[in-house]
Coordinates of C-alpha atoms (C1' of nucleotides) in Angstrom, one line a residue:
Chain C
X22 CA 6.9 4.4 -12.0
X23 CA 9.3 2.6 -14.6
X24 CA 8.5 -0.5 -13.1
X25 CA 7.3 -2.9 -10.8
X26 CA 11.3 -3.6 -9.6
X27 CA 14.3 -2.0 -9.6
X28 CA 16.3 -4.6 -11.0
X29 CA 14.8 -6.9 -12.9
X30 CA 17.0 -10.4 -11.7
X31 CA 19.0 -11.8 -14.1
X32 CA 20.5 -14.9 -13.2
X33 CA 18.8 -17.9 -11.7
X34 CA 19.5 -17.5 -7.9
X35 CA 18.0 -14.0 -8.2
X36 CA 15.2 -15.3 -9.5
X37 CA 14.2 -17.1 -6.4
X38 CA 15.2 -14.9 -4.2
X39 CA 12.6 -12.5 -5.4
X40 CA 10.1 -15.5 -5.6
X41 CA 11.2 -16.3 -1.9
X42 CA 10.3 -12.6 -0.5
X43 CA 7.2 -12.4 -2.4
X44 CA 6.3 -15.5 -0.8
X45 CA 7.2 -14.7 2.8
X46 CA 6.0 -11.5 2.1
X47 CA 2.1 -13.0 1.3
X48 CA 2.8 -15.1 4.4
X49 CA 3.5 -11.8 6.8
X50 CA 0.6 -10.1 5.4
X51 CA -2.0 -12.9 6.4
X52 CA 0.0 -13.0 9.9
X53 CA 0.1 -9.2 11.0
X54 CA -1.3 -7.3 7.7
X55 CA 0.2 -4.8 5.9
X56 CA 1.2 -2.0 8.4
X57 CA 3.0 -4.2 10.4
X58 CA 4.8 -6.1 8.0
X59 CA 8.2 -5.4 8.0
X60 CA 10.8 -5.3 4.8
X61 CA 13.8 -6.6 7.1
X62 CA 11.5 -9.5 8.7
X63 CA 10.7 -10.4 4.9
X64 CA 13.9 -10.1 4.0
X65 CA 15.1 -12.2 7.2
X66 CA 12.5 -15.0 6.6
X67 CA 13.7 -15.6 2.7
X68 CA 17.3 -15.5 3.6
X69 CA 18.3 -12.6 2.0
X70 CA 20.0 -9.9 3.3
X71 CA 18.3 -6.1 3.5
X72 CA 20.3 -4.6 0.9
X73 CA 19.7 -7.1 -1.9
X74 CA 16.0 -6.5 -0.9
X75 CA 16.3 -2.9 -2.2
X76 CA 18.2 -3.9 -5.3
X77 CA 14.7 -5.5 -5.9
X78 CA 12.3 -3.7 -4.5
X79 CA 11.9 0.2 -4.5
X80 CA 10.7 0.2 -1.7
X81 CA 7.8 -1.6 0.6
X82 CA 5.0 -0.4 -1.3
X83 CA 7.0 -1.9 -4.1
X84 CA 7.2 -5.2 -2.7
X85 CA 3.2 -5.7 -2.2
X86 CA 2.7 -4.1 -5.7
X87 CA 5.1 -6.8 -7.3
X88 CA 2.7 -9.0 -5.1
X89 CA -0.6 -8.4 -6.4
X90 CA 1.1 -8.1 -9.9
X91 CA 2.2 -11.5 -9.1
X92 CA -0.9 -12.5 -7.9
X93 CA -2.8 -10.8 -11.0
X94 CA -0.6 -13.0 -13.5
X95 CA -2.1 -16.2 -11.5
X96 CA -5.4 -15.4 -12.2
X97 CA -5.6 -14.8 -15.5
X98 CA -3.2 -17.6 -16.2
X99 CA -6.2 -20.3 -14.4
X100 CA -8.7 -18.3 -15.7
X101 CA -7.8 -18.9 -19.4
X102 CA -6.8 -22.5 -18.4
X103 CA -10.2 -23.1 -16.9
X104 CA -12.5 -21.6 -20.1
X105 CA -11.6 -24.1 -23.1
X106 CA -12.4 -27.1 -20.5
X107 CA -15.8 -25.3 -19.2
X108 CA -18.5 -25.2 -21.6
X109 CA -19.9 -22.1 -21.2
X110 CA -23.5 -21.6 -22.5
X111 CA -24.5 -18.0 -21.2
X112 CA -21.6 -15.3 -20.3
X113 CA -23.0 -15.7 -16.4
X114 CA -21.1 -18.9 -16.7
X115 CA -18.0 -16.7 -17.1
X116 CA -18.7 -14.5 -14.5
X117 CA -19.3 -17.5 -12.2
X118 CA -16.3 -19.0 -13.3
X119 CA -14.2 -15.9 -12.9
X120 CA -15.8 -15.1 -9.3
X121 CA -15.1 -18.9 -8.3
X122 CA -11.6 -19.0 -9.3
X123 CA -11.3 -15.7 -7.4
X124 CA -12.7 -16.5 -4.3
X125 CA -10.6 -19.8 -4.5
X126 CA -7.5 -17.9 -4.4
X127 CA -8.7 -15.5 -1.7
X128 CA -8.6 -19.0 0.2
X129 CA -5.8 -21.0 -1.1
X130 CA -3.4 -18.3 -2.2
X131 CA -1.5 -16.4 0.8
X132 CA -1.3 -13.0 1.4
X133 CA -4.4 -13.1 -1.2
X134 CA -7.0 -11.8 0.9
X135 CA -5.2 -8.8 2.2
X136 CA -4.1 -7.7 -1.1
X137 CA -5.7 -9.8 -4.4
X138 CA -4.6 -7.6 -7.2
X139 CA -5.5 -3.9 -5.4
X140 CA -2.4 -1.3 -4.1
X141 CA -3.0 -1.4 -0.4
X142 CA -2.7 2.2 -0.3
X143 CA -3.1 5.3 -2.9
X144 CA -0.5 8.1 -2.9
X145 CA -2.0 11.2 -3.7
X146 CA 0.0 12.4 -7.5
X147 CA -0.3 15.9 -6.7
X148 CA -2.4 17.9 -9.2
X149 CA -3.0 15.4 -11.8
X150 CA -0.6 15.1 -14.9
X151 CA -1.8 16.2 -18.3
X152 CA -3.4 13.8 -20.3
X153 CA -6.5 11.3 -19.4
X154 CA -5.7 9.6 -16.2
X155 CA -6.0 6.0 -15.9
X156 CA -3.8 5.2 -19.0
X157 CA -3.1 1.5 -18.0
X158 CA 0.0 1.4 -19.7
X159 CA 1.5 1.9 -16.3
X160 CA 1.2 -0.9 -13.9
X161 CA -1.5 0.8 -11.8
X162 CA -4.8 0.0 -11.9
X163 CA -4.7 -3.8 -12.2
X164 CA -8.1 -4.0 -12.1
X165 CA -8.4 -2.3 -15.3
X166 CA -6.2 -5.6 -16.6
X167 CA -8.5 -7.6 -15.2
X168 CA -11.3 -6.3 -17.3
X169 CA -9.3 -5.9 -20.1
X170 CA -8.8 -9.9 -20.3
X171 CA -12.7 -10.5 -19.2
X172 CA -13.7 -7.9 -22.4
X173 CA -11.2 -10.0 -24.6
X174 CA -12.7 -13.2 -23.7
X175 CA -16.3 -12.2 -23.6
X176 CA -15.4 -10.7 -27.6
X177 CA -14.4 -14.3 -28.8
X178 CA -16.5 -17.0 -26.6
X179 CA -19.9 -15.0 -27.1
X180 CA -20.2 -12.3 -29.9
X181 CA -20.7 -9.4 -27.4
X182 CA -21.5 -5.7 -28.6
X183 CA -17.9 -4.0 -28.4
X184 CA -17.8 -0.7 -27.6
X185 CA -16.6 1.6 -24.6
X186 CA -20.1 1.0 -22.9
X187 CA -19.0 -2.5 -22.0
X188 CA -15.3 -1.4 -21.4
X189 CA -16.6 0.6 -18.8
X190 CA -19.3 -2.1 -17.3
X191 CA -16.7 -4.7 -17.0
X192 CA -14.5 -2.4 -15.1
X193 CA -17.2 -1.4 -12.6
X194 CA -18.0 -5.1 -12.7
X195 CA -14.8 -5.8 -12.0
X196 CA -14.6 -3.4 -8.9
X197 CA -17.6 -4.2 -7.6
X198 CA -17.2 -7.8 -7.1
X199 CA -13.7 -7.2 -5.5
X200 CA -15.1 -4.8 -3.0
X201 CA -18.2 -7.3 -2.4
X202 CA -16.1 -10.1 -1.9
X203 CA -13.6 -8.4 -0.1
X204 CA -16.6 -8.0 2.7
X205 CA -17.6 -11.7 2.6
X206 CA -14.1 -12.8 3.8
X207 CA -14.3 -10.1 6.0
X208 CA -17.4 -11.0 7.4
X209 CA -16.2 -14.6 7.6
X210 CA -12.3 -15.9 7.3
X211 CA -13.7 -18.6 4.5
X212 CA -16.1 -16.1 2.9
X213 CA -19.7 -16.0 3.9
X214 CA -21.5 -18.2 0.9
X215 CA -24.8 -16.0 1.1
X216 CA -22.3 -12.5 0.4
X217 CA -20.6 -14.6 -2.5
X218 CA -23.7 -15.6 -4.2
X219 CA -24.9 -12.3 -3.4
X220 CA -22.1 -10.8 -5.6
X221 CA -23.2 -13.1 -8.5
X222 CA -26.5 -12.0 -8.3
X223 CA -25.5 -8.4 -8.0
X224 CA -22.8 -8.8 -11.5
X225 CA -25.5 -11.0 -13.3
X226 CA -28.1 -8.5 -13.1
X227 CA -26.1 -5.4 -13.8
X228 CA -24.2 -6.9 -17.2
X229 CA -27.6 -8.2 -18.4
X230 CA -27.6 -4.4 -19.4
X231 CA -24.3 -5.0 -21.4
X232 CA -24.4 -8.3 -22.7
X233 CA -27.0 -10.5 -24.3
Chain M
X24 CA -11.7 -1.5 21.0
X25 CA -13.2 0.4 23.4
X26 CA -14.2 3.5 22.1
X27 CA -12.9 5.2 18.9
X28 CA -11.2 7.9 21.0
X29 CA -9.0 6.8 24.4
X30 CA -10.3 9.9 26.1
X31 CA -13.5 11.8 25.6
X32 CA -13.0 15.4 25.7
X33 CA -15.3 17.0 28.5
X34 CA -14.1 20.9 28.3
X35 CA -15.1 23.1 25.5
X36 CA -11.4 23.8 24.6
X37 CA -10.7 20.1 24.4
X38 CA -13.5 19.3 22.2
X39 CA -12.3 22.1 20.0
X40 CA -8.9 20.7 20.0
X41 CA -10.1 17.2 18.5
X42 CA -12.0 18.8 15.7
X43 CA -9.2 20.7 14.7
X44 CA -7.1 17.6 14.8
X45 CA -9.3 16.0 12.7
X46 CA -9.3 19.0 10.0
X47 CA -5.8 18.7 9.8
X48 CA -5.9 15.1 9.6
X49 CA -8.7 15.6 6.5
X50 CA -6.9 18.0 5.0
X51 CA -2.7 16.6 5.3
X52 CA -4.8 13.1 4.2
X53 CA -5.5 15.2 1.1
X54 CA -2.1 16.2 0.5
X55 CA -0.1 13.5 1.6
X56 CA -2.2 10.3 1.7
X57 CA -2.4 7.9 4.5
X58 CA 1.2 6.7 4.7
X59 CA 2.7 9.6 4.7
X60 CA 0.4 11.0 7.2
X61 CA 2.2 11.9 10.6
X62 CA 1.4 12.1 13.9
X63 CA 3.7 15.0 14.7
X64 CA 2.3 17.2 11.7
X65 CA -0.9 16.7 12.7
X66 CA -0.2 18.0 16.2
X67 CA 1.6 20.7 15.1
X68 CA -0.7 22.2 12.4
X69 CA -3.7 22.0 14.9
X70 CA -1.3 23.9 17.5
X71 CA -1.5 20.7 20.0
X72 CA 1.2 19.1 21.8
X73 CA 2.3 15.6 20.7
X74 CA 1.6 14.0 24.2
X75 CA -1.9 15.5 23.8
X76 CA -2.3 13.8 20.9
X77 CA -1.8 11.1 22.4
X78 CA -4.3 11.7 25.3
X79 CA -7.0 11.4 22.5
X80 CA -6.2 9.0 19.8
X81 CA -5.0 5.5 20.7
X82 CA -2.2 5.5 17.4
X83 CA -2.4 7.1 14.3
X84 CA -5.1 4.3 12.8
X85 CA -7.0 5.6 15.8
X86 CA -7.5 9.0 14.3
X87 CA -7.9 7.9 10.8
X88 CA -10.9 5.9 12.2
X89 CA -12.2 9.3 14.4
X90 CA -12.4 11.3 11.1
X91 CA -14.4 7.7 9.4
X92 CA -16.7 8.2 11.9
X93 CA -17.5 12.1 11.8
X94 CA -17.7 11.7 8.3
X95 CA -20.7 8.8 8.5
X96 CA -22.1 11.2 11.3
X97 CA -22.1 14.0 8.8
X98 CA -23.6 11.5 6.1
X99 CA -26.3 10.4 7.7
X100 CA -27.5 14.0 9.2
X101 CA -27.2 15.4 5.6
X102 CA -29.3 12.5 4.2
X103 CA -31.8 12.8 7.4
X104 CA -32.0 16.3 6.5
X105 CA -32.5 16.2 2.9
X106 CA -34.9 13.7 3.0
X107 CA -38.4 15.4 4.0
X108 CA -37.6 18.2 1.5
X109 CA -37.4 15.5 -1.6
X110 CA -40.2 14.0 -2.6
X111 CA -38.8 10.7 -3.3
X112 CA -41.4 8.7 -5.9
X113 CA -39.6 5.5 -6.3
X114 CA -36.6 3.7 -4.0
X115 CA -34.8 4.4 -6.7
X116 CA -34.6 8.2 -6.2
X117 CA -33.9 7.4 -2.5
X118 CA -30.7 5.3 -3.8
X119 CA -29.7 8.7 -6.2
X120 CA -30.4 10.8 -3.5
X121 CA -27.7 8.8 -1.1
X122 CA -25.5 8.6 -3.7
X123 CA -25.5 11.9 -5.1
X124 CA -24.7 13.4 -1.4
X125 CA -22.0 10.9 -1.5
X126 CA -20.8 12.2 -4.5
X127 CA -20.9 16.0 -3.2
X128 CA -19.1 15.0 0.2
X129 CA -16.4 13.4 -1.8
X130 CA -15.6 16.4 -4.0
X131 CA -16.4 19.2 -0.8
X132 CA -15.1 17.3 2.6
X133 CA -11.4 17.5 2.7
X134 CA -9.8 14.3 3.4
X135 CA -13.7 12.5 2.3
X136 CA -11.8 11.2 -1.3
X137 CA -9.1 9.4 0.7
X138 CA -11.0 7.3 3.9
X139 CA -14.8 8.2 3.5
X140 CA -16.5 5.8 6.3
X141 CA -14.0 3.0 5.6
X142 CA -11.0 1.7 7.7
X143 CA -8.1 2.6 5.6
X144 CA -6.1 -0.7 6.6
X145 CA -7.4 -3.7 7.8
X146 CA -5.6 -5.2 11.1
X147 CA -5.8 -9.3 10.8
X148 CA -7.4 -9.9 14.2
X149 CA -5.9 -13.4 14.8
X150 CA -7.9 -17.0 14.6
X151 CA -11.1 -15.5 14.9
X152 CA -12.5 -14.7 17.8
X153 CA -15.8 -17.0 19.0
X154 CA -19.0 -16.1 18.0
X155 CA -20.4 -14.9 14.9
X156 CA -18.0 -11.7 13.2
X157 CA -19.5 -8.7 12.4
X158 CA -21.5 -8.5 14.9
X159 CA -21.5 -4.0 14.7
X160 CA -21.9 -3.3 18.0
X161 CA -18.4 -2.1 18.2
X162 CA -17.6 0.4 15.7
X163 CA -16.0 -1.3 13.1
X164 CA -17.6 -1.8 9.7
X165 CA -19.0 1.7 9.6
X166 CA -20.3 0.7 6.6
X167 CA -22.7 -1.7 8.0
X168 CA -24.3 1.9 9.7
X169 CA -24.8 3.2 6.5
X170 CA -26.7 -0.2 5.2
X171 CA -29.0 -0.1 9.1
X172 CA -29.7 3.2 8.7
X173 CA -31.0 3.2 4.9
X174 CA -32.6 0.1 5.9
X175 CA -34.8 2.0 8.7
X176 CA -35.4 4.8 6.1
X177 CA -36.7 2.5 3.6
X178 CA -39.1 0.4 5.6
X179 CA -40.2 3.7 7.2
X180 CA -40.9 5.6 3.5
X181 CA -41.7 2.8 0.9
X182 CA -43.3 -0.7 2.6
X183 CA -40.2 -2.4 1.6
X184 CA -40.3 -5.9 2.7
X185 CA -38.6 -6.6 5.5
X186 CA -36.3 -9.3 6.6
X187 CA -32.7 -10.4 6.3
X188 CA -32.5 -10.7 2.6
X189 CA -32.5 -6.7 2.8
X190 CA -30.3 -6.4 5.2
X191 CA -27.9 -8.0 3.4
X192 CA -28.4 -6.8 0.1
X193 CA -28.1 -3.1 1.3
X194 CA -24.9 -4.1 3.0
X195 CA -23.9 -5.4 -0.3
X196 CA -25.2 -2.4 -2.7
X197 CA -23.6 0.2 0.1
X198 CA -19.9 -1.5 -0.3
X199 CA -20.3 -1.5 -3.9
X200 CA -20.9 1.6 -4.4
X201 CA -17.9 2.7 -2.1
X202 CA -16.1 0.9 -4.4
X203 CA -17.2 2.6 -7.8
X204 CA -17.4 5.9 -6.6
X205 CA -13.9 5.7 -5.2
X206 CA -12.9 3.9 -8.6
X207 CA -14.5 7.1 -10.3
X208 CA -12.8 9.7 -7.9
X209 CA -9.6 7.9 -9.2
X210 CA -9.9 8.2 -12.6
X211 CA -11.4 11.7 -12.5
X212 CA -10.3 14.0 -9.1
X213 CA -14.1 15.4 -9.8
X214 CA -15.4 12.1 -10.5
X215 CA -16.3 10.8 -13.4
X216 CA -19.6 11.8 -14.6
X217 CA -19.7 8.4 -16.3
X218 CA -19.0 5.8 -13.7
X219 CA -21.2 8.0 -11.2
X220 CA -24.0 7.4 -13.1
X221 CA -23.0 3.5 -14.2
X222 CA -22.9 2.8 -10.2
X223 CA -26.6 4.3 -10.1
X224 CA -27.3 1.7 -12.3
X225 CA -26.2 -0.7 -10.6
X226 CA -27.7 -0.3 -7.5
X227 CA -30.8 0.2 -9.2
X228 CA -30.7 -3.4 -11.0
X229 CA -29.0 -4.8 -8.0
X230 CA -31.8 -3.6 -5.2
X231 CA -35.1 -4.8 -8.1
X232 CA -35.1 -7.7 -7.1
X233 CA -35.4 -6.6 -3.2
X234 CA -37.5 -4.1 -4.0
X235 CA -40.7 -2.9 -5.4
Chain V
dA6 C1' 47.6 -17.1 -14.5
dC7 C1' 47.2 -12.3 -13.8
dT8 C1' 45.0 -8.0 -14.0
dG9 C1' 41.8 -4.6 -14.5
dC10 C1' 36.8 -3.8 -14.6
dT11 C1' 32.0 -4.1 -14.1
dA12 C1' 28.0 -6.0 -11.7
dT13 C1' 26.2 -7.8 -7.8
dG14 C1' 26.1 -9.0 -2.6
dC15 C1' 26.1 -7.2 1.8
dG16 C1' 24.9 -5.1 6.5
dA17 C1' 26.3 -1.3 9.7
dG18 C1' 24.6 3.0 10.0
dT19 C1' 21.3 7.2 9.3
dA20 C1' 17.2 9.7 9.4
dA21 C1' 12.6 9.9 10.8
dG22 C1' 8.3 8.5 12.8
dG23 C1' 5.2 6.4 16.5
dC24 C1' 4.5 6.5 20.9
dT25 C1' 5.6 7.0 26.2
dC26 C1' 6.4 8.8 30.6
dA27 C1' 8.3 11.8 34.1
dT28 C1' 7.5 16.2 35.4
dG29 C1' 5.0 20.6 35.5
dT30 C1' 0.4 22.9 35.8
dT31 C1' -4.3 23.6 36.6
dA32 C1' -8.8 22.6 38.6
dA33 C1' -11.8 20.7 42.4
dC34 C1' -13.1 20.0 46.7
dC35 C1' -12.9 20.2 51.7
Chain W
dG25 C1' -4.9 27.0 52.4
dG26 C1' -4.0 22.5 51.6
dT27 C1' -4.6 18.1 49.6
dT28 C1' -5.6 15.3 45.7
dA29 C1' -6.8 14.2 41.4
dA30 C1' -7.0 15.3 36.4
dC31 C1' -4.8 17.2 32.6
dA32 C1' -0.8 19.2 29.7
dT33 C1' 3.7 18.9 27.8
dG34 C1' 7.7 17.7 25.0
dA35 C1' 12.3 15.4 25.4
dG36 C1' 13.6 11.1 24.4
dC37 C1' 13.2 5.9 23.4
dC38 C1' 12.5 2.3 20.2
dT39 C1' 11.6 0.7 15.9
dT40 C1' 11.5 1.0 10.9
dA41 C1' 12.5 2.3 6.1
dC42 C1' 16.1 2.9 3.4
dT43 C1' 21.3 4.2 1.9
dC44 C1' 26.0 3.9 1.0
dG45 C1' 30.5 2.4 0.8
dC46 C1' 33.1 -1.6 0.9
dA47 C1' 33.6 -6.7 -0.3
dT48 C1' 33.1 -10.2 -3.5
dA49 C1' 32.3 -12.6 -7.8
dG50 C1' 32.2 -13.1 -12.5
dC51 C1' 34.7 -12.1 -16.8
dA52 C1' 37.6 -10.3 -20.9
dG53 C1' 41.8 -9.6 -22.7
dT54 C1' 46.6 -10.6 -22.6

DNA sequence: ACTGCTATGCGAGTAAGGCTCATGTTAACC
DNA sequence: GGTTAACATGAGCCTTACTCGCATAGCAGT
């Protein structure tokens, strides 16, 4: 993959075209998911017409990956806001924070819940490529990112023990509580409170291995 | 949903017919992933027409969610079956025991890597229906099996105490662990040695504080 | 203003997949 | 043997992802 889109858009109008079908695109996946969301109904709701879509997009996969990448990007970007304001005594403050702002935009943020940060859908790579897998320096793997910038702040609010112990813990940290919370909306459309605490719990008592 | 398959097989020749179905199914998941998954090559490769394909499966997410549930059938009889032989001192070695077999059916059952018990996609169902969701008798959330019937083992073994705290902290420890393990089968095709054992850990700091 | 030239905009058309349904075939029962 | 119901089959329909060649717009040099 060279990137997330084909053609990164230049001028201004392009610009919010793509915003526009990333948009409708969130909207169609909350309506009628992922399978039957369709690139021409995407590209019909934003006003754009199906070939400019695929000077955009490689293709539909593309368009929910740019999505979630999208969707990553907000995250981060309240999660930073939220930490100077926040004072933070224990790092379970920060995993409280983090799973809060989470689970607020699995219920403000369209197209959220289907998707959050995750590809929808893994395509087998044939016999893997040389090389340790999971290099991050491609856009897969947006969890990984996601840890990345939990291991960064962690580092500088509270003097954690660096090393590739809690690189790893953070990551299945990290997975966990998207698969745990991924159930709880499932369970219930505005995420069933007991699951959500439950994933706290289950993150607080697993990094207490990790952190101090 | 009615049933998982639109017509139960009654002869010996259809029955046969399914499975093989389903092997293809498990193994062309392996090669090609879900997306690229057809109907047609399915057929073909198990030497069955496509209108008899049809006779069986409801649609294509129809015979994904078939194979889901052989494989939690042949999950639970391999844990049923390996349990009287272990002598299982702690929960904990129950929890390794589950997850180790896991662990083997992801790197020996074709197909096992790419849908283990889960729905691959998840349909939006609409303004939810009334009543309380996940309710289980219908087959969905096969995962919520795999939490029951662990549930019943422990309560039977250990004098866990019962109630619904448990209930939902199994539910939550089995869906995490789908989610590291599948993380780990990611980063390593064999699975990583390391994340297997850092989801052990999990569980086992996780379940503590529902357990003796 | 005019002319080439490149980059972008566009949507009819193509290939392929999911799924159906009319027709053929077997089995079951009287 | 005859009647009826269940099952088998694959050509074809409909929809979808995606392409490709033409139209248009910006733009540099004269």
């Amino acid at each position: 993959m060279t990137s997330t889109l084909r053609r990164r858009p230049a001028q201004r109008r392009s610009v919010e075209r793509v915003e526009r079908m990333l948009d409708e695109c969130a909207l169609l996946l909350d309506e009628v998911g992922y399978e039957a969301l369709t690139t021409k109904e995407v590209a019909r709701r934003a006003g754009v017409p199906i070939g400019t879509f695929y000077q955009f997009f490689h293709d539909k996969q593309g368009l929910v990956r740019a999505l979630a990448r999208r969707n990553l990007e907000a995250f981060l970007q309240r999660i930073t806001a939220r930490i100077p304001a926040a004072d933070l005594e224990h790092w379970t403050d920060l995993v409280d924070l983090a799973i809060d702002e989470f689970v607020g935009m699995k219920r403000s943020t369209p197209g959220f819940a289907v998707v959050d940060f995750g590809e929808v859908l893994t395509t087998p790579d044939g016999p893997a490529v040389g090389g340790s897998r999971w290099s991050l320096d491609d856009a897969q793997e947006n969890n990984v990112v996601v840890a990345e910038r939990l291991r960064a702040v962690s580092l500088e609010l509270l003097d954690a023990p660096a090393g590739p112990g809690l690189d790893r813990a953070l990551l299945v940290a990290v997975e966990a509580t998207d698969a745990v919370l991924k159930l709880a909306f499932r369970a219930d459309p505005a995420g069933d409170p007991a699951l959500i605490a439950e994933c706290k719990q289950l993150v607080h008592r697993y990094l207490a291995d990790h952190l101090p």
